[in-house]
């Protein structure tokens, strides 16, 4: 199952003791920043913070190291570092502590913390994801899939890479394979924002099926003679989205909401929300579509 427990990378993340702290942290930090996580098995916030830090350190692709110190087993070291409450995290560079924080932190702040240590250098995972998305957008599905797979080889729970593979399978019409990827995810990963967007895109693709201009022309012609037929307009929207005419699909669905917002148990609005999720919140079509939908709903 994708998203299950995964082993740590010994080169990037390691346990340390009072005896090895000097080498693991002080000496190593003279060449590369080292994050030190002081924790204990009984500390509940530590159980949340530690794995999140480990994930981000792996994603940094070698720009930073992480050392974990169990304070119960290294009480003298904890006293020397004046650890009074855990989780306590210090960052070392050039043999000296240069940053730190106490208590659990949201992932966004942890990314900023690591970013300060790495001088804002783009980590290899982010660079690879940018490359893969660019390949997919240009139509090179095979190339994109290969890069997404490489990212997952480095970080098996990377939601953006998993979403990328789902999108690749969807783009080539391999819906069953895309479903296999989704079904193999942990519940937590299925809630990942990028993954939910990819799943929404898959569901829309499955719904629209194979489409071409002749089908769209036929539906549009029927709608001209029967403009109050909401099912016809809905089917047209599905077909339009299936061939990439996102703006036109959104416009058709908003017209249904304008004419009868409760039609078919609010089906048009639900379809709009799924399209917005699939396109992403910052897509221009989503932004404009949400604006138009709000204008209709609150007019």
mmCIF file of C-alpha atoms in Angstrom, residues 16-223:
data_model
loop_
_atom_site.group_PDB
_atom_site.id
_atom_site.type_symbol
_atom_site.label_atom_id
_atom_site.label_comp_id
_atom_site.label_asym_id
_atom_site.label_seq_id
_atom_site.Cartn_x
_atom_site.Cartn_y
_atom_site.Cartn_z
ATOM 1 C CA UNK A 16 22.531 9.931 17.791
ATOM 2 C CA UNK A 17 23.814 9.580 21.339
ATOM 3 C CA UNK A 18 25.948 11.549 23.748
ATOM 4 C CA UNK A 19 28.970 9.638 22.453
ATOM 5 C CA UNK A 20 28.349 10.320 18.755
ATOM 6 C CA UNK A 21 26.752 13.777 18.955
ATOM 7 C CA UNK A 22 30.008 15.617 18.293
ATOM 8 C CA UNK A 23 30.592 13.739 15.033
ATOM 9 C CA UNK A 24 26.959 13.415 13.964
ATOM 10 C CA UNK A 25 26.072 17.056 14.528
ATOM 11 C CA UNK A 26 28.961 19.422 15.220
ATOM 12 C CA UNK A 27 31.432 18.033 12.683
ATOM 13 C CA UNK A 28 28.834 17.187 10.043
ATOM 14 C CA UNK A 29 27.292 20.659 10.258
ATOM 15 C CA UNK A 30 30.596 22.164 9.134
ATOM 16 C CA UNK A 31 29.794 20.775 5.686
ATOM 17 C CA UNK A 32 25.998 20.661 5.608
ATOM 18 C CA UNK A 33 23.198 21.963 7.895
ATOM 19 C CA UNK A 34 21.992 19.473 10.506
ATOM 20 C CA UNK A 35 18.576 19.485 12.169
ATOM 21 C CA UNK A 36 18.519 17.925 15.635
ATOM 22 C CA UNK A 37 15.200 16.626 16.956
ATOM 23 C CA UNK A 38 15.153 16.050 20.725
ATOM 24 C CA UNK A 39 12.309 13.666 21.490
ATOM 25 C CA UNK A 40 11.074 10.851 23.759
ATOM 26 C CA UNK A 41 8.791 7.845 23.183
ATOM 27 C CA UNK A 42 6.162 9.172 25.610
ATOM 28 C CA UNK A 43 5.905 12.575 23.900
ATOM 29 C CA UNK A 44 2.724 12.721 21.780
ATOM 30 C CA UNK A 45 3.607 15.932 19.853
ATOM 31 C CA UNK A 46 6.958 14.307 19.004
ATOM 32 C CA UNK A 47 5.099 11.528 17.195
ATOM 33 C CA UNK A 48 3.551 14.116 14.871
ATOM 34 C CA UNK A 49 6.547 16.387 14.406
ATOM 35 C CA UNK A 50 9.235 13.748 13.865
ATOM 36 C CA UNK A 51 7.740 12.000 10.810
ATOM 37 C CA UNK A 52 6.838 15.329 9.227
ATOM 38 C CA UNK A 53 10.393 16.607 9.629
ATOM 39 C CA UNK A 54 11.786 13.352 8.258
ATOM 40 C CA UNK A 55 9.572 13.626 5.182
ATOM 41 C CA UNK A 56 10.708 17.192 4.481
ATOM 42 C CA UNK A 57 14.364 16.295 5.017
ATOM 43 C CA UNK A 58 14.014 13.490 2.458
ATOM 44 C CA UNK A 59 12.333 15.884 0.059
ATOM 45 C CA UNK A 60 15.240 18.308 0.453
ATOM 46 C CA UNK A 61 17.290 15.743 -1.442
ATOM 47 C CA UNK A 62 20.554 15.988 0.468
ATOM 48 C CA UNK A 63 20.592 19.726 1.195
ATOM 49 C CA UNK A 64 20.168 19.074 4.922
ATOM 50 C CA UNK A 65 20.630 16.208 7.416
ATOM 51 C CA UNK A 66 18.544 15.203 10.442
ATOM 52 C CA UNK A 67 19.686 13.735 13.742
ATOM 53 C CA UNK A 68 17.273 12.368 16.359
ATOM 54 C CA UNK A 69 18.164 12.299 20.054
ATOM 55 C CA UNK A 70 16.091 10.335 22.574
ATOM 56 C CA UNK A 71 16.388 12.427 25.746
ATOM 57 C CA UNK A 72 15.461 9.486 27.997
ATOM 58 C CA UNK A 73 18.540 7.616 26.784
ATOM 59 C CA UNK A 74 20.775 10.698 26.620
ATOM 60 C CA UNK A 75 19.877 12.692 29.713
ATOM 61 C CA UNK A 76 23.337 14.210 30.145
ATOM 62 C CA UNK A 77 23.311 15.551 26.583
ATOM 63 C CA UNK A 78 19.776 16.898 27.057
ATOM 64 C CA UNK A 79 20.937 18.705 30.186
ATOM 65 C CA UNK A 80 23.934 20.173 28.366
ATOM 66 C CA UNK A 81 21.625 21.440 25.622
ATOM 67 C CA UNK A 82 19.248 22.801 28.300
ATOM 68 C CA UNK A 83 16.297 20.859 26.944
ATOM 69 C CA UNK A 84 13.385 21.622 29.262
ATOM 70 C CA UNK A 85 10.446 20.748 27.019
ATOM 71 C CA UNK A 86 10.023 18.550 23.962
ATOM 72 C CA UNK A 87 9.796 18.340 21.079
ATOM 73 C CA UNK A 88 12.757 20.688 20.819
ATOM 74 C CA UNK A 89 14.469 21.208 17.481
ATOM 75 C CA UNK A 90 17.802 22.900 16.840
ATOM 76 C CA UNK A 91 19.513 23.625 13.535
ATOM 77 C CA UNK A 92 23.312 23.528 13.406
ATOM 78 C CA UNK A 93 25.570 25.060 10.776
ATOM 79 C CA UNK A 94 29.344 25.473 10.856
ATOM 80 C CA UNK A 95 29.416 23.705 14.210
ATOM 81 C CA UNK A 96 27.047 26.163 15.901
ATOM 82 C CA UNK A 97 23.287 26.278 16.647
ATOM 83 C CA UNK A 98 21.767 28.831 14.264
ATOM 84 C CA UNK A 99 18.009 28.312 14.552
ATOM 85 C CA UNK A 100 15.418 26.310 16.426
ATOM 86 C CA UNK A 101 11.913 25.999 17.780
ATOM 87 C CA UNK A 102 9.968 24.242 20.515
ATOM 88 C CA UNK A 103 6.719 22.331 20.097
ATOM 89 C CA UNK A 104 4.845 20.935 17.118
ATOM 90 C CA UNK A 105 4.681 23.141 14.014
ATOM 91 C CA UNK A 106 2.552 23.087 10.844
ATOM 92 C CA UNK A 107 4.211 21.751 7.709
ATOM 93 C CA UNK A 108 4.309 25.206 6.108
ATOM 94 C CA UNK A 109 6.454 26.569 8.942
ATOM 95 C CA UNK A 110 8.706 23.515 8.862
ATOM 96 C CA UNK A 111 9.307 24.123 5.158
ATOM 97 C CA UNK A 112 10.251 27.735 5.925
ATOM 98 C CA UNK A 113 12.572 26.508 8.680
ATOM 99 C CA UNK A 114 14.380 24.167 6.287
ATOM 100 C CA UNK A 115 14.369 26.832 3.590
ATOM 101 C CA UNK A 116 16.279 29.198 5.864
ATOM 102 C CA UNK A 117 18.913 26.520 6.414
ATOM 103 C CA UNK A 118 19.346 25.742 2.737
ATOM 104 C CA UNK A 119 19.492 29.364 1.648
ATOM 105 C CA UNK A 120 16.332 29.024 -0.407
ATOM 106 C CA UNK A 121 17.909 26.504 -2.780
ATOM 107 C CA UNK A 122 15.257 24.588 -4.705
ATOM 108 C CA UNK A 123 15.202 21.003 -3.508
ATOM 109 C CA UNK A 124 15.574 18.281 -6.156
ATOM 110 C CA UNK A 125 12.103 16.867 -5.523
ATOM 111 C CA UNK A 126 10.382 20.182 -6.256
ATOM 112 C CA UNK A 127 12.549 20.639 -9.350
ATOM 113 C CA UNK A 128 11.645 17.149 -10.576
ATOM 114 C CA UNK A 129 7.937 17.750 -9.980
ATOM 115 C CA UNK A 130 8.101 20.974 -11.980
ATOM 116 C CA UNK A 131 9.778 19.094 -14.822
ATOM 117 C CA UNK A 132 7.222 16.274 -14.721
ATOM 118 C CA UNK A 133 4.252 18.645 -14.714
ATOM 119 C CA UNK A 134 5.732 20.579 -17.626
ATOM 120 C CA UNK A 135 6.179 17.338 -19.572
ATOM 121 C CA UNK A 136 2.597 16.296 -18.854
ATOM 122 C CA UNK A 137 1.243 19.710 -19.873
ATOM 123 C CA UNK A 138 3.193 19.475 -23.142
ATOM 124 C CA UNK A 139 1.694 16.058 -23.910
ATOM 125 C CA UNK A 140 4.745 13.937 -23.076
ATOM 126 C CA UNK A 141 2.851 11.564 -20.799
ATOM 127 C CA UNK A 142 5.504 8.844 -20.928
ATOM 128 C CA UNK A 143 8.270 11.258 -19.933
ATOM 129 C CA UNK A 144 6.157 12.786 -17.173
ATOM 130 C CA UNK A 145 5.260 9.364 -15.798
ATOM 131 C CA UNK A 146 8.937 8.389 -15.640
ATOM 132 C CA UNK A 147 9.869 11.506 -13.667
ATOM 133 C CA UNK A 148 6.916 11.134 -11.282
ATOM 134 C CA UNK A 149 8.027 7.531 -10.676
ATOM 135 C CA UNK A 150 11.569 8.724 -9.932
ATOM 136 C CA UNK A 151 10.213 11.128 -7.319
ATOM 137 C CA UNK A 152 8.257 8.301 -5.684
ATOM 138 C CA UNK A 153 11.420 6.225 -5.625
ATOM 139 C CA UNK A 154 12.938 8.974 -3.488
ATOM 140 C CA UNK A 155 9.798 9.817 -1.480
ATOM 141 C CA UNK A 156 7.179 7.066 -1.585
ATOM 142 C CA UNK A 157 4.444 9.219 -0.017
ATOM 143 C CA UNK A 158 4.812 12.324 -2.169
ATOM 144 C CA UNK A 159 1.222 13.328 -2.878
ATOM 145 C CA UNK A 160 2.089 15.502 -5.877
ATOM 146 C CA UNK A 161 3.946 12.639 -7.576
ATOM 147 C CA UNK A 162 1.155 10.160 -6.852
ATOM 148 C CA UNK A 163 -1.348 12.648 -8.247
ATOM 149 C CA UNK A 164 0.881 13.003 -11.288
ATOM 150 C CA UNK A 165 0.786 9.274 -12.011
ATOM 151 C CA UNK A 166 -3.011 9.283 -11.678
ATOM 152 C CA UNK A 167 -3.191 12.195 -14.128
ATOM 153 C CA UNK A 168 -0.846 10.401 -16.542
ATOM 154 C CA UNK A 169 -2.999 7.275 -16.529
ATOM 155 C CA UNK A 170 -6.117 9.399 -16.957
ATOM 156 C CA UNK A 171 -4.580 11.278 -19.895
ATOM 157 C CA UNK A 172 -3.957 8.033 -21.781
ATOM 158 C CA UNK A 173 -7.401 6.623 -20.988
ATOM 159 C CA UNK A 174 -5.989 3.968 -18.645
ATOM 160 C CA UNK A 175 -8.761 4.505 -16.138
ATOM 161 C CA UNK A 176 -8.482 1.051 -14.564
ATOM 162 C CA UNK A 177 -4.787 1.603 -13.889
ATOM 163 C CA UNK A 178 -5.554 5.015 -12.401
ATOM 164 C CA UNK A 179 -8.155 3.380 -10.154
ATOM 165 C CA UNK A 180 -5.615 0.777 -9.061
ATOM 166 C CA UNK A 181 -3.279 3.574 -7.977
ATOM 167 C CA UNK A 182 -6.076 5.271 -6.029
ATOM 168 C CA UNK A 183 -7.222 2.032 -4.398
ATOM 169 C CA UNK A 184 -3.653 1.323 -3.265
ATOM 170 C CA UNK A 185 -3.362 4.577 -1.315
ATOM 171 C CA UNK A 186 -3.725 4.956 2.419
ATOM 172 C CA UNK A 187 -6.798 6.930 3.585
ATOM 173 C CA UNK A 188 -4.502 9.786 4.568
ATOM 174 C CA UNK A 189 -2.971 10.030 1.096
ATOM 175 C CA UNK A 190 -6.396 9.867 -0.535
ATOM 176 C CA UNK A 191 -7.161 13.128 1.291
ATOM 177 C CA UNK A 192 -4.035 14.852 -0.040
ATOM 178 C CA UNK A 193 -5.055 18.008 -1.937
ATOM 179 C CA UNK A 194 -3.163 17.111 -5.118
ATOM 180 C CA UNK A 195 -4.475 13.547 -5.014
ATOM 181 C CA UNK A 196 -8.105 14.590 -4.517
ATOM 182 C CA UNK A 197 -7.751 16.915 -7.511
ATOM 183 C CA UNK A 198 -6.366 14.060 -9.631
ATOM 184 C CA UNK A 199 -9.181 11.766 -8.486
ATOM 185 C CA UNK A 200 -11.734 14.430 -9.434
ATOM 186 C CA UNK A 201 -10.127 14.645 -12.868
ATOM 187 C CA UNK A 202 -10.278 10.860 -13.204
ATOM 188 C CA UNK A 203 -13.966 10.779 -12.276
ATOM 189 C CA UNK A 204 -14.745 13.508 -14.800
ATOM 190 C CA UNK A 205 -12.809 11.652 -17.508
ATOM 191 C CA UNK A 206 -14.643 8.414 -16.727
ATOM 192 C CA UNK A 207 -17.918 10.297 -16.885
ATOM 193 C CA UNK A 208 -17.240 11.960 -20.230
ATOM 194 C CA UNK A 209 -15.712 8.944 -21.972
ATOM 195 C CA UNK A 210 -14.545 9.252 -25.573
ATOM 196 C CA UNK A 211 -15.685 12.567 -27.042
ATOM 197 C CA UNK A 212 -15.325 14.335 -30.368
ATOM 198 C CA UNK A 213 -16.635 17.445 -32.097
ATOM 199 C CA UNK A 214 -19.490 15.570 -33.775
ATOM 200 C CA UNK A 215 -20.985 14.579 -30.415
ATOM 201 C CA UNK A 216 -20.683 18.147 -29.156
ATOM 202 C CA UNK A 217 -22.218 19.558 -32.346
ATOM 203 C CA UNK A 218 -25.133 17.135 -32.073
ATOM 204 C CA UNK A 219 -25.825 18.048 -28.439
ATOM 205 C CA UNK A 220 -25.527 21.767 -29.182
ATOM 206 C CA UNK A 221 -27.986 21.470 -32.078
ATOM 207 C CA UNK A 222 -30.527 19.644 -29.920
ATOM 208 C CA UNK A 223 -30.131 22.240 -27.189
#
